[in-house]
PDB file of C-alpha atoms and ligand atoms in Angstrom:
ATOM      1  CA  MET A   1      66.617  32.625  -7.264  1.00 60.00           C
ATOM      2  CA  ASP A   2      68.397  33.255 -10.562  1.00 72.00           C
ATOM      3  CA  ILE A   3      66.506  35.061 -13.051  1.00 88.00           C
ATOM      4  CA  TRP A   4      67.489  34.556 -16.789  1.00 92.00           C
ATOM      5  CA  MET A   5      68.064  37.484 -18.793  1.00 96.00           C
ATOM      6  CA  PRO A   6      68.547  37.603 -22.463  1.00 97.00           C
ATOM      7  CA  ASP A   7      72.025  38.856 -23.568  1.00 98.00           C
ATOM      8  CA  ALA A   8      74.019  39.636 -26.719  1.00 98.00           C
ATOM      9  CA  ALA A   9      74.375  35.896 -27.402  1.00 98.00           C
ATOM     10  CA  THR A  10      70.536  35.093 -27.205  1.00 98.00           C
ATOM     11  CA  SER A  11      68.829  33.368 -30.049  1.00 98.00           C
ATOM     12  CA  LEU A  12      65.631  34.556 -31.163  1.00 98.00           C
ATOM     13  CA  TYR A  13      62.562  32.299 -32.321  1.00 98.00           C
ATOM     14  CA  GLY A  14      59.173  33.211 -32.861  1.00 98.00           C
ATOM     15  CA  ILE A  15      55.567  32.671 -34.246  1.00 98.00           C
ATOM     16  CA  ILE A  16      54.095  34.555 -37.175  1.00 98.00           C
ATOM     17  CA  GLY A  17      50.430  34.897 -37.784  1.00 97.00           C
ATOM     18  CA  HIS A  18      47.568  37.281 -37.726  1.00 97.00           C
ATOM     19  CA  PRO A  19      46.215  37.585 -35.196  1.00 95.00           C
ATOM     20  CA  VAL A  20      48.487  35.875 -32.655  1.00 96.00           C
ATOM     21  CA  GLY A  21      47.520  37.550 -29.350  1.00 94.00           C
ATOM     22  CA  HIS A  22      45.952  34.358 -27.945  1.00 92.00           C
ATOM     23  CA  SER A  23      48.629  31.936 -29.262  1.00 95.00           C
ATOM     24  CA  LEU A  24      49.797  29.425 -26.594  1.00 96.00           C
ATOM     25  CA  SER A  25      52.989  28.852 -28.548  1.00 97.00           C
ATOM     26  CA  PRO A  26      55.258  31.530 -26.710  1.00 98.00           C
ATOM     27  CA  LEU A  27      54.164  29.870 -23.425  1.00 97.00           C
ATOM     28  CA  LEU A  28      54.969  26.314 -24.565  1.00 98.00           C
ATOM     29  CA  HIS A  29      58.375  27.239 -26.145  1.00 98.00           C
ATOM     30  CA  ASN A  30      59.593  29.595 -23.414  1.00 98.00           C
ATOM     31  CA  ARG A  31      58.852  27.075 -20.751  1.00 98.00           C
ATOM     32  CA  ALA A  32      60.691  24.458 -22.637  1.00 98.00           C
ATOM     33  CA  LEU A  33      63.582  26.764 -23.339  1.00 98.00           C
ATOM     34  CA  ARG A  34      63.805  27.801 -19.710  1.00 97.00           C
ATOM     35  CA  ALA A  35      63.453  24.181 -18.505  1.00 98.00           C
ATOM     36  CA  LEU A  36      66.572  23.391 -20.496  1.00 98.00           C
ATOM     37  CA  GLY A  37      68.360  26.516 -19.730  1.00 97.00           C
ATOM     38  CA  LEU A  38      69.022  27.533 -23.126  1.00 98.00           C
ATOM     39  CA  ASN A  39      69.844  30.966 -24.122  1.00 98.00           C
ATOM     40  CA  CYS A  40      66.957  31.560 -26.484  1.00 98.00           C
ATOM     41  CA  VAL A  41      63.797  33.342 -26.369  1.00 98.00           C
ATOM     42  CA  TYR A  42      60.411  32.951 -28.358  1.00 98.00           C
ATOM     43  CA  LEU A  43      58.230  35.893 -29.170  1.00 98.00           C
ATOM     44  CA  ALA A  44      54.850  36.233 -31.060  1.00 98.00           C
ATOM     45  CA  PHE A  45      54.891  38.475 -34.118  1.00 98.00           C
ATOM     46  CA  ASP A  46      51.566  39.838 -35.510  1.00 98.00           C
ATOM     47  CA  VAL A  47      52.476  39.917 -39.305  1.00 98.00           C
ATOM     48  CA  THR A  48      50.575  41.275 -42.277  1.00 98.00           C
ATOM     49  CA  ASP A  49      53.515  42.023 -44.379  1.00 98.00           C
ATOM     50  CA  LEU A  50      54.682  38.472 -44.788  1.00 98.00           C
ATOM     51  CA  GLU A  51      57.494  39.137 -47.310  1.00 98.00           C
ATOM     52  CA  GLY A  52      58.857  42.103 -45.319  1.00 98.00           C
ATOM     53  CA  ALA A  53      58.654  39.968 -42.195  1.00 98.00           C
ATOM     54  CA  LEU A  54      60.707  37.195 -43.901  1.00 98.00           C
ATOM     55  CA  SER A  55      63.306  39.499 -45.008  1.00 97.00           C
ATOM     56  CA  GLY A  56      63.578  40.813 -41.497  1.00 98.00           C
ATOM     57  CA  ILE A  57      63.974  37.425 -40.238  1.00 98.00           C
ATOM     58  CA  LYS A  58      66.889  36.687 -42.437  1.00 98.00           C
ATOM     59  CA  ALA A  59      68.433  40.168 -41.773  1.00 98.00           C
ATOM     60  CA  LEU A  60      68.049  39.803 -38.036  1.00 98.00           C
ATOM     61  CA  GLY A  61      69.197  36.084 -37.904  1.00 98.00           C
ATOM     62  CA  ILE A  62      65.910  34.870 -36.190  1.00 98.00           C
ATOM     63  CA  LYS A  63      66.578  31.123 -35.904  1.00 98.00           C
ATOM     64  CA  GLY A  64      63.184  29.640 -36.423  1.00 98.00           C
ATOM     65  CA  LEU A  65      59.499  30.358 -36.690  1.00 98.00           C
ATOM     66  CA  SER A  66      56.149  28.779 -36.067  1.00 98.00           C
ATOM     67  CA  VAL A  67      53.788  29.838 -38.673  1.00 98.00           C
ATOM     68  CA  THR A  68      49.981  29.947 -38.152  1.00 96.00           C
ATOM     69  CA  ILE A  69      46.836  31.282 -39.853  1.00 94.00           C
ATOM     70  CA  PRO A  70      46.680  32.960 -42.275  1.00 95.00           C
ATOM     71  CA  HIS A  71      50.334  32.428 -43.382  1.00 97.00           C
ATOM     72  CA  LYS A  72      50.791  28.523 -43.651  1.00 96.00           C
ATOM     73  CA  GLN A  73      50.239  28.295 -47.389  1.00 94.00           C
ATOM     74  CA  SER A  74      51.188  31.965 -48.523  1.00 97.00           C
ATOM     75  CA  ILE A  75      54.548  31.690 -46.893  1.00 98.00           C
ATOM     76  CA  MET A  76      55.670  28.779 -49.256  1.00 98.00           C
ATOM     77  CA  ARG A  77      56.461  31.025 -52.214  1.00 98.00           C
ATOM     78  CA  PHE A  78      58.860  33.059 -50.021  1.00 98.00           C
ATOM     79  CA  LEU A  79      61.029  30.316 -48.558  1.00 98.00           C
ATOM     80  CA  ASP A  80      64.376  28.971 -49.964  1.00 98.00           C
ATOM     81  CA  GLU A  81      63.426  25.430 -49.550  1.00 98.00           C
ATOM     82  CA  ILE A  82      60.441  23.390 -48.622  1.00 98.00           C
ATOM     83  CA  ASP A  83      60.694  19.680 -47.510  1.00 98.00           C
ATOM     84  CA  ASP A  84      58.583  16.920 -49.037  1.00 97.00           C
ATOM     85  CA  VAL A  85      56.311  16.526 -46.232  1.00 97.00           C
ATOM     86  CA  ALA A  86      55.382  20.140 -46.295  1.00 98.00           C
ATOM     87  CA  LYS A  87      54.957  19.969 -50.116  1.00 97.00           C
ATOM     88  CA  ARG A  88      52.566  16.846 -49.693  1.00 96.00           C
ATOM     89  CA  ILE A  89      50.476  18.740 -47.014  1.00 97.00           C
ATOM     90  CA  GLY A  90      50.691  21.936 -49.009  1.00 96.00           C
ATOM     91  CA  ALA A  91      51.370  24.092 -45.851  1.00 95.00           C
ATOM     92  CA  VAL A  92      54.241  25.032 -43.722  1.00 98.00           C
ATOM     93  CA  ASN A  93      53.943  25.545 -39.954  1.00 98.00           C
ATOM     94  CA  THR A  94      57.699  25.557 -39.102  1.00 98.00           C
ATOM     95  CA  VAL A  95      60.690  27.340 -40.461  1.00 98.00           C
ATOM     96  CA  LEU A  96      64.253  26.629 -39.696  1.00 98.00           C
ATOM     97  CA  ASN A  97      66.882  29.366 -40.589  1.00 98.00           C
ATOM     98  CA  LYS A  98      69.756  27.328 -41.552  1.00 97.00           C
ATOM     99  CA  ASP A  99      72.881  29.619 -42.214  1.00 97.00           C
ATOM    100  CA  GLY A 100      70.719  32.321 -43.735  1.00 97.00           C
ATOM    101  CA  ARG A 101      68.488  29.876 -45.854  1.00 98.00           C
ATOM    102  CA  LEU A 102      64.739  29.612 -44.713  1.00 98.00           C
ATOM    103  CA  ILE A 103      63.595  25.953 -44.872  1.00 98.00           C
ATOM    104  CA  GLY A 104      59.928  25.172 -44.467  1.00 98.00           C
ATOM    105  CA  THR A 105      58.484  22.024 -42.872  1.00 98.00           C
ATOM    106  CA  ASN A 106      55.432  20.798 -41.282  1.00 98.00           C
ATOM    107  CA  THR A 107      55.128  19.288 -37.758  1.00 98.00           C
ATOM    108  CA  ASP A 108      51.238  19.312 -37.466  1.00 98.00           C
ATOM    109  CA  TRP A 109      51.110  15.857 -38.989  1.00 98.00           C
ATOM    110  CA  ILE A 110      53.383  14.722 -36.125  1.00 98.00           C
ATOM    111  CA  GLY A 111      51.162  16.407 -33.637  1.00 98.00           C
ATOM    112  CA  ALA A 112      48.116  14.579 -34.808  1.00 98.00           C
ATOM    113  CA  VAL A 113      49.674  11.253 -35.079  1.00 98.00           C
ATOM    114  CA  LYS A 114      51.346  11.351 -31.609  1.00 98.00           C
ATOM    115  CA  ALA A 115      48.112  12.562 -29.989  1.00 98.00           C
ATOM    116  CA  LEU A 116      46.384   9.612 -31.557  1.00 98.00           C
ATOM    117  CA  GLU A 117      49.194   6.959 -31.040  1.00 98.00           C
ATOM    118  CA  GLU A 118      49.022   8.007 -27.178  1.00 97.00           C
ATOM    119  CA  GLU A 119      45.478   6.578 -26.931  1.00 97.00           C
ATOM    120  CA  ALA A 120      45.238   4.184 -29.876  1.00 98.00           C
ATOM    121  CA  GLY A 121      48.579   2.608 -30.128  1.00 98.00           C
ATOM    122  CA  ARG A 122      49.782   1.536 -33.549  1.00 98.00           C
ATOM    123  CA  LEU A 123      47.586   3.138 -36.306  1.00 98.00           C
ATOM    124  CA  ASP A 124      48.422   0.853 -39.198  1.00 97.00           C
ATOM    125  CA  THR A 125      45.554  -1.465 -38.323  1.00 94.00           C
ATOM    126  CA  LYS A 126      43.072   1.350 -37.668  1.00 98.00           C
ATOM    127  CA  LYS A 127      40.345   2.771 -39.786  1.00 98.00           C
ATOM    128  CA  VAL A 128      40.266   6.600 -39.148  1.00 98.00           C
ATOM    129  CA  LEU A 129      37.327   8.964 -40.160  1.00 98.00           C
ATOM    130  CA  VAL A 130      38.403  12.511 -40.646  1.00 98.00           C
ATOM    131  CA  LEU A 131      35.818  15.293 -40.710  1.00 98.00           C
ATOM    132  CA  GLY A 132      36.934  18.116 -42.847  1.00 98.00           C
ATOM    133  CA  ALA A 133      39.026  18.598 -45.916  1.00 97.00           C
ATOM    134  CA  GLY A 134      40.707  21.923 -45.298  1.00 94.00           C
ATOM    135  CA  GLY A 135      44.412  22.812 -44.321  1.00 92.00           C
ATOM    136  CA  SER A 136      44.182  21.032 -40.921  1.00 95.00           C
ATOM    137  CA  ALA A 137      42.614  18.079 -42.396  1.00 97.00           C
ATOM    138  CA  ARG A 138      45.404  17.779 -45.012  1.00 97.00           C
ATOM    139  CA  ALA A 139      47.993  17.565 -42.261  1.00 98.00           C
ATOM    140  CA  VAL A 140      46.149  14.867 -40.212  1.00 98.00           C
ATOM    141  CA  VAL A 141      45.318  12.928 -43.339  1.00 98.00           C
ATOM    142  CA  ALA A 142      48.976  13.005 -44.307  1.00 98.00           C
ATOM    143  CA  GLY A 143      49.992  11.794 -40.843  1.00 98.00           C
ATOM    144  CA  LEU A 144      47.579   8.914 -40.905  1.00 98.00           C
ATOM    145  CA  ALA A 145      48.576   7.840 -44.370  1.00 97.00           C
ATOM    146  CA  GLU A 146      52.424   8.013 -43.382  1.00 97.00           C
ATOM    147  CA  ARG A 147      51.520   5.635 -40.479  1.00 97.00           C
ATOM    148  CA  GLY A 148      49.571   3.303 -42.710  1.00 98.00           C
ATOM    149  CA  ALA A 149      46.094   3.772 -41.467  1.00 98.00           C
ATOM    150  CA  ARG A 150      42.941   3.455 -43.456  1.00 98.00           C
ATOM    151  CA  VAL A 151      41.667   6.849 -43.961  1.00 98.00           C
ATOM    152  CA  LEU A 152      38.038   7.965 -44.606  1.00 98.00           C
ATOM    153  CA  ILE A 153      37.273  11.596 -45.205  1.00 98.00           C
ATOM    154  CA  ALA A 154      33.846  13.293 -44.808  1.00 98.00           C
ATOM    155  CA  ASN A 155      33.393  17.006 -45.801  1.00 98.00           C
ATOM    156  CA  ARG A 156      30.586  19.396 -46.264  1.00 98.00           C
ATOM    157  CA  THR A 157      31.892  20.172 -49.717  1.00 98.00           C
ATOM    158  CA  LEU A 158      32.238  16.772 -51.371  1.00 98.00           C
ATOM    159  CA  GLU A 159      34.523  17.776 -54.042  1.00 98.00           C
ATOM    160  CA  LYS A 160      37.262  19.015 -51.549  1.00 98.00           C
ATOM    161  CA  ALA A 161      36.827  15.398 -49.614  1.00 98.00           C
ATOM    162  CA  LYS A 162      37.260  13.770 -53.066  1.00 98.00           C
ATOM    163  CA  ASP A 163      40.375  15.800 -54.113  1.00 98.00           C
ATOM    164  CA  LEU A 164      42.056  15.083 -50.641  1.00 98.00           C
ATOM    165  CA  ALA A 165      41.079  11.493 -50.570  1.00 98.00           C
ATOM    166  CA  GLU A 166      42.415  10.821 -54.043  1.00 98.00           C
ATOM    167  CA  GLN A 167      45.908  12.419 -53.129  1.00 97.00           C
ATOM    168  CA  PHE A 168      46.129  10.140 -50.181  1.00 97.00           C
ATOM    169  CA  ASP A 169      44.590   6.983 -51.301  1.00 97.00           C
ATOM    170  CA  ALA A 170      41.578   7.352 -48.934  1.00 98.00           C
ATOM    171  CA  ARG A 171      37.749   7.167 -49.306  1.00 98.00           C
ATOM    172  CA  TRP A 172      35.427  10.037 -49.201  1.00 98.00           C
ATOM    173  CA  TYR A 173      31.973  10.547 -47.926  1.00 98.00           C
ATOM    174  CA  SER A 174      29.226  13.234 -47.251  1.00 98.00           C
ATOM    175  CA  PHE A 175      27.909  13.594 -43.718  1.00 98.00           C
ATOM    176  CA  ASP A 176      24.597  12.268 -44.648  1.00 97.00           C
ATOM    177  CA  GLU A 177      26.447   8.817 -45.324  1.00 97.00           C
ATOM    178  CA  LEU A 178      28.049   8.785 -41.846  1.00 97.00           C
ATOM    179  CA  PRO A 179      25.640   6.283 -40.451  1.00 96.00           C
ATOM    180  CA  ASP A 180      27.086   3.716 -42.933  1.00 96.00           C
ATOM    181  CA  VAL A 181      30.665   4.474 -42.412  1.00 96.00           C
ATOM    182  CA  GLU A 182      32.556   2.021 -40.354  1.00 96.00           C
ATOM    183  CA  ALA A 183      35.797   3.253 -38.340  1.00 98.00           C
ATOM    184  CA  SER A 184      37.119   2.963 -34.831  1.00 98.00           C
ATOM    185  CA  ILE A 185      38.665   6.562 -34.691  1.00 98.00           C
ATOM    186  CA  VAL A 186      37.154   9.960 -35.569  1.00 98.00           C
ATOM    187  CA  VAL A 187      39.093  13.187 -35.797  1.00 98.00           C
ATOM    188  CA  ASN A 188      37.265  16.499 -36.194  1.00 98.00           C
ATOM    189  CA  THR A 189      39.348  18.922 -38.161  1.00 98.00           C
ATOM    190  CA  THR A 190      36.687  21.503 -38.762  1.00 97.00           C
ATOM    191  CA  SER A 191      35.854  24.568 -36.874  1.00 95.00           C
ATOM    192  CA  VAL A 192      32.446  23.321 -35.947  1.00 97.00           C
ATOM    193  CA  GLY A 193      32.377  23.287 -32.123  1.00 95.00           C
ATOM    194  CA  MET A 194      34.790  26.148 -31.793  1.00 94.00           C
ATOM    195  CA  ALA A 195      33.646  29.236 -29.986  1.00 88.00           C
ATOM    196  CA  PRO A 196      31.177  30.737 -30.764  1.00 91.00           C
ATOM    197  CA  ASP A 197      29.805  27.795 -32.311  1.00 89.00           C
ATOM    198  CA  LEU A 198      29.619  25.944 -28.936  1.00 95.00           C
ATOM    199  CA  GLU A 199      26.578  23.777 -29.386  1.00 96.00           C
ATOM    200  CA  ARG A 200      27.089  22.176 -32.712  1.00 97.00           C
ATOM    201  CA  SER A 201      28.798  18.780 -33.618  1.00 98.00           C
ATOM    202  CA  LEU A 202      29.076  17.141 -36.897  1.00 98.00           C
ATOM    203  CA  ILE A 203      28.315  13.626 -35.356  1.00 98.00           C
ATOM    204  CA  PRO A 204      24.980  12.905 -34.109  1.00 97.00           C
ATOM    205  CA  SER A 205      25.190  11.559 -30.630  1.00 97.00           C
ATOM    206  CA  ASP A 206      23.309   8.291 -31.495  1.00 97.00           C
ATOM    207  CA  LEU A 207      26.249   7.311 -33.732  1.00 97.00           C
ATOM    208  CA  LEU A 208      28.921   7.940 -31.446  1.00 98.00           C
ATOM    209  CA  PRO A 209      28.865   4.526 -29.405  1.00 97.00           C
ATOM    210  CA  LYS A 210      30.274   2.789 -32.619  1.00 96.00           C
ATOM    211  CA  TYR A 211      33.496   4.681 -32.426  1.00 98.00           C
ATOM    212  CA  ALA A 212      36.355   3.861 -29.805  1.00 98.00           C
ATOM    213  CA  ILE A 213      38.112   7.129 -29.889  1.00 98.00           C
ATOM    214  CA  ILE A 214      37.087  10.627 -30.776  1.00 98.00           C
ATOM    215  CA  MET A 215      39.702  13.440 -31.183  1.00 98.00           C
ATOM    216  CA  ASP A 216      38.994  17.084 -31.735  1.00 98.00           C
ATOM    217  CA  ILE A 217      41.676  19.379 -32.972  1.00 97.00           C
ATOM    218  CA  VAL A 218      39.763  22.338 -31.676  1.00 94.00           C
ATOM    219  CA  TYR A 219      40.949  23.385 -28.209  1.00 92.00           C
ATOM    220  CA  SER A 220      38.844  26.469 -27.461  1.00 91.00           C
ATOM    221  CA  PRO A 221      36.810  25.204 -25.770  1.00 93.00           C
ATOM    222  CA  LEU A 222      38.861  22.304 -24.438  1.00 94.00           C
ATOM    223  CA  LYS A 223      35.609  20.263 -24.364  1.00 96.00           C
ATOM    224  CA  THR A 224      33.744  20.756 -27.581  1.00 97.00           C
ATOM    225  CA  LYS A 225      30.135  19.264 -27.971  1.00 98.00           C
ATOM    226  CA  LEU A 226      31.586  16.584 -29.837  1.00 98.00           C
ATOM    227  CA  LEU A 227      33.917  15.462 -27.054  1.00 98.00           C
ATOM    228  CA  ARG A 228      31.164  16.070 -24.399  1.00 98.00           C
ATOM    229  CA  ASP A 229      28.920  13.792 -26.340  1.00 98.00           C
ATOM    230  CA  ALA A 230      31.640  11.183 -27.005  1.00 98.00           C
ATOM    231  CA  GLU A 231      32.380  11.030 -23.282  1.00 98.00           C
ATOM    232  CA  ARG A 232      28.772  10.405 -22.542  1.00 98.00           C
ATOM    233  CA  ALA A 233      28.540   7.581 -25.160  1.00 98.00           C
ATOM    234  CA  GLY A 234      31.656   5.915 -23.437  1.00 98.00           C
ATOM    235  CA  CYS A 235      34.274   6.812 -26.099  1.00 98.00           C
ATOM    236  CA  LYS A 236      37.724   7.668 -25.329  1.00 98.00           C
ATOM    237  CA  THR A 237      38.434  11.255 -26.079  1.00 98.00           C
ATOM    238  CA  ILE A 238      41.480  13.389 -27.206  1.00 98.00           C
ATOM    239  CA  ASN A 239      41.336  17.122 -26.887  1.00 97.00           C
ATOM    240  CA  GLY A 240      43.041  19.606 -29.331  1.00 96.00           C
ATOM    241  CA  LEU A 241      45.747  20.405 -26.835  1.00 97.00           C
ATOM    242  CA  ARG A 242      47.472  17.154 -27.480  1.00 97.00           C
ATOM    243  CA  MET A 243      48.023  17.856 -31.144  1.00 98.00           C
ATOM    244  CA  LEU A 244      49.278  21.487 -30.131  1.00 98.00           C
ATOM    245  CA  LEU A 245      51.691  20.075 -27.856  1.00 98.00           C
ATOM    246  CA  TYR A 246      53.174  17.398 -29.900  1.00 98.00           C
ATOM    247  CA  GLN A 247      53.555  19.787 -32.950  1.00 98.00           C
ATOM    248  CA  ALA A 248      55.388  22.237 -30.722  1.00 98.00           C
ATOM    249  CA  VAL A 249      57.416  19.401 -29.198  1.00 98.00           C
ATOM    250  CA  ALA A 250      58.645  18.411 -32.772  1.00 98.00           C
ATOM    251  CA  GLN A 251      59.455  22.180 -33.728  1.00 98.00           C
ATOM    252  CA  PHE A 252      61.446  22.447 -30.446  1.00 98.00           C
ATOM    253  CA  GLU A 253      63.440  19.344 -31.232  1.00 98.00           C
ATOM    254  CA  LEU A 254      64.206  20.452 -34.839  1.00 98.00           C
ATOM    255  CA  TRP A 255      65.305  23.893 -33.689  1.00 98.00           C
ATOM    256  CA  THR A 256      67.470  22.918 -30.730  1.00 98.00           C
ATOM    257  CA  GLY A 257      68.555  19.362 -31.451  1.00 98.00           C
ATOM    258  CA  LYS A 258      67.555  18.458 -27.926  1.00 98.00           C
ATOM    259  CA  PRO A 259      64.823  16.393 -26.582  1.00 98.00           C
ATOM    260  CA  ALA A 260      61.896  18.603 -25.623  1.00 98.00           C
ATOM    261  CA  PRO A 261      60.843  18.768 -21.848  1.00 98.00           C
ATOM    262  CA  VAL A 262      57.308  17.416 -22.616  1.00 98.00           C
ATOM    263  CA  LYS A 263      56.158  17.257 -19.097  1.00 98.00           C
ATOM    264  CA  GLU A 264      57.056  20.857 -18.465  1.00 98.00           C
ATOM    265  CA  MET A 265      55.328  21.886 -21.770  1.00 98.00           C
ATOM    266  CA  GLU A 266      52.260  19.959 -20.609  1.00 97.00           C
ATOM    267  CA  HIS A 267      52.377  21.630 -17.377  1.00 96.00           C
ATOM    268  CA  ALA A 268      52.439  24.937 -18.975  1.00 96.00           C
ATOM    269  CA  LEU A 269      49.375  24.231 -21.142  1.00 95.00           C
ATOM    270  CA  ARG A 270      47.407  22.854 -18.214  1.00 92.00           C
ATOM    271  CA  GLU A 271      48.085  26.000 -16.197  1.00 92.00           C
ATOM    272  CA  ALA A 272      47.041  28.153 -19.159  1.00 91.00           C
ATOM    273  CA  MET A 273      43.753  26.173 -19.474  1.00 86.00           C
ATOM    274  CA  GLU A 274      42.798  25.785 -15.856  1.00 76.00           C
ATOM    275  CA  PRO A 275      39.773  28.221 -15.956  1.00 54.00           C
ATOM    276  CA  ASP A 276      38.244  26.075 -18.757  1.00 51.00           C
ATOM    277  CA  LYS A 277      38.778  22.712 -17.160  1.00 49.00           C
TER     278      LYS A 277
HETATM  279  P1  ATR B   1      41.805  24.843 -41.555  1.00 52.07           P
HETATM  280  O1  ATR B   1      43.009  25.425 -42.167  1.00 52.07           O
HETATM  281  O2  ATR B   1      41.631  25.192 -40.161  1.00 52.07           O
HETATM  282  O3  ATR B   1      41.480  23.376 -41.878  1.00 52.07           O
HETATM  283  P2  ATR B   1      40.067  25.547 -43.733  1.00 52.07           P
HETATM  284  O4  ATR B   1      41.066  25.122 -44.785  1.00 52.07           O
HETATM  285  O5  ATR B   1      39.374  26.845 -43.972  1.00 52.07           O
HETATM  286  O6  ATR B   1      40.544  25.756 -42.238  1.00 52.07           O
HETATM  287  O7  ATR B   1      38.971  24.331 -43.531  1.00 52.07           O
HETATM  288  C1  ATR B   1      37.799  24.396 -42.820  1.00 52.07           C
HETATM  289  C2  ATR B   1      37.134  23.007 -42.801  1.00 52.07           C
HETATM  290  O8  ATR B   1      36.107  23.118 -41.809  1.00 52.07           O
HETATM  291  C3  ATR B   1      36.626  22.637 -44.007  1.00 52.07           C
HETATM  292  O9  ATR B   1      36.682  21.139 -44.146  1.00 52.07           O
HETATM  293  C4  ATR B   1      35.166  23.142 -43.989  1.00 52.07           C
HETATM  294  O10 ATR B   1      34.203  22.431 -44.877  1.00 52.07           O
HETATM  295  P3  ATR B   1      34.226  23.054 -46.502  1.00 52.07           P
HETATM  296  O11 ATR B   1      35.229  22.480 -47.102  1.00 52.07           O
HETATM  297  O12 ATR B   1      32.716  22.376 -46.784  1.00 52.07           O
HETATM  298  O13 ATR B   1      34.046  24.561 -46.359  1.00 52.07           O
HETATM  299  C5  ATR B   1      34.871  22.901 -42.594  1.00 52.07           C
HETATM  300  N1  ATR B   1      33.785  23.724 -41.985  1.00 52.07           N
HETATM  301  C6  ATR B   1      33.853  24.958 -41.668  1.00 52.07           C
HETATM  302  N2  ATR B   1      32.725  25.534 -41.218  1.00 52.07           N
HETATM  303  C7  ATR B   1      31.839  24.311 -41.312  1.00 52.07           C
HETATM  304  C8  ATR B   1      30.361  24.042 -41.024  1.00 52.07           C
HETATM  305  N3  ATR B   1      29.582  25.091 -40.532  1.00 52.07           N
HETATM  306  N4  ATR B   1      29.828  22.971 -41.371  1.00 52.07           N
HETATM  307  C9  ATR B   1      30.662  21.930 -41.756  1.00 52.07           C
HETATM  308  N5  ATR B   1      31.914  22.035 -41.997  1.00 52.07           N
HETATM  309  C10 ATR B   1      32.527  23.027 -41.811  1.00 52.07           C
END
């Protein structure tokens, strides 16, 4: 069996964040790179000195970056260019090093939209309730608005829901108003349900039967309480790995210019999550 080894012509990609030790991105991208036989490798960088890291990236000619917590917003002031979609979202999750210029974009919105379209089909006729109004919600809402969905936002802090809703022509609600909110799809973008908050969900289970599809962007655990309740209520469910997968697919295609081997990437995720199934 041939074992691929990096050599003097190998291109380097990576993820920057803090912490990054549990990131699934190296697994996803390296599996995809190996599947296509590209002479590239993808590493995780635990970065606290963001400005220093970015000058290192330029100096070393690192070709592209995924960006994760806590750098998605703070990175924006250090980049040479930011595209319109990342500006609208107010966050960068992807950097392309184009001939020494660092260009920021955002593929989280594509990840969210693709994950939803897989189950729901076209979104332009759908009413979608987004729970949360933080950074992740901004990407989800931007994607839904791009696809022409009707967007409703509910958040604990009403002021933040209102600000986000006003930017994207959406409506906003408090959680107390949920019994009166009509929608066919719900997307949880908050950390409620994420370990160690395993037994909490923002939607009381008696409200769930009125929704057709429930998506949670949390993937640890894979089945949040919200998704477990939704399954029991007969809703279709979408777990957080679908958005993770499709945002990585979009990054890979941007960096390499080649169609991503989606099945291979799915396989890698399934293997990594096996114990949690
Ligand atoms: P991210 O970038 O992951 O979206 P964020 O910008 O800090 O993180 O946003 C977190 C979101 O989860 C917010 O909508 C937050 O609600 P507030 O705006 O009221 O803070 C929501 N959130 C976090 N913990 C929550 C909790 N215990 N109950 C309800 N909402 C919560």
